[in-house]
């Protein structure tokens, strides 16, 4: 839907994947929600774990989707073309 982005990620462990999702959920500003999707071990044919594949759906702040409105956490890094 409008204002959402679904990302596929790869982490070293289930704990690292969960930590990344927590970072998205607790970061102020651009992301207003982060919903965890699937988490699956990525295993080689000989049984070694390569990592954890996961998905997360992020809801983007409306201010980022409105032309001409800078997000509040972006600071003063704006420019004006003349």
XYZ file of C-alpha atoms in Angstrom:
82
model
C 0.000 0.000 0.000
C 1.021 3.654 -0.250
C 3.608 4.611 2.315
C 4.931 1.126 2.985
C 8.123 -0.612 1.958
C 8.866 -4.312 2.400
C 12.520 -5.233 2.749
C 14.239 -8.591 2.545
C 17.258 -8.857 4.808
C 20.022 -11.241 5.786
C 21.470 -11.352 9.289
C 24.094 -13.478 11.002
C 21.580 -14.878 13.518
C 17.940 -14.769 14.613
C 18.968 -12.391 17.409
C 20.650 -10.029 14.924
C 17.554 -10.050 12.678
C 15.315 -9.287 15.649
C 17.672 -6.514 16.748
C 17.433 -4.882 13.324
C 13.642 -4.875 13.529
C 13.814 -3.304 17.009
C 16.089 -0.581 15.601
C 13.514 0.198 12.912
C 10.709 0.289 15.516
C 12.545 2.602 17.901
C 14.075 5.014 15.374
C 12.275 8.357 15.452
C 11.361 10.233 12.312
C 11.076 8.566 8.942
C 9.657 5.193 10.033
C 6.350 5.143 11.899
C 5.953 1.341 12.149
C 7.983 -1.805 11.484
C 6.263 -5.169 11.193
C 8.307 -8.356 11.164
C 7.544 -10.888 8.490
C 9.135 -14.266 8.054
C 12.473 -15.343 9.533
C 14.135 -18.447 8.134
C 17.525 -20.041 8.562
C 19.564 -19.986 5.348
C 21.354 -23.339 5.346
C 23.917 -24.660 2.868
C 23.377 -28.082 1.238
C 25.838 -29.596 3.731
C 23.903 -28.211 6.727
C 25.954 -25.148 7.648
C 23.973 -22.068 8.621
C 24.824 -19.077 6.433
C 22.532 -16.720 8.309
C 18.911 -15.765 8.722
C 16.751 -14.361 5.949
C 13.962 -12.084 7.140
C 11.399 -9.615 5.891
C 10.211 -6.412 7.496
C 7.502 -4.028 6.326
C 8.129 -0.381 7.150
C 5.504 2.347 7.226
C 7.035 5.615 6.043
C 6.123 8.909 7.710
C 3.630 10.896 5.603
C 5.936 13.925 5.755
C 8.435 12.048 3.582
C 5.765 11.410 0.974
C 4.512 14.996 0.782
C 6.352 17.125 -1.806
C 8.169 20.098 -0.342
C 7.989 18.974 3.283
C 11.261 17.988 4.940
C 11.186 15.378 7.733
C 11.670 16.848 11.197
C 14.795 14.766 11.907
C 16.559 15.759 8.673
C 18.235 18.822 10.202
C 19.091 21.839 8.072
C 20.541 20.049 5.067
C 18.254 21.677 2.507
C 19.085 23.627 -0.587
C 17.212 25.953 -2.886
C 17.834 25.997 -6.640
C 18.146 29.484 -8.153
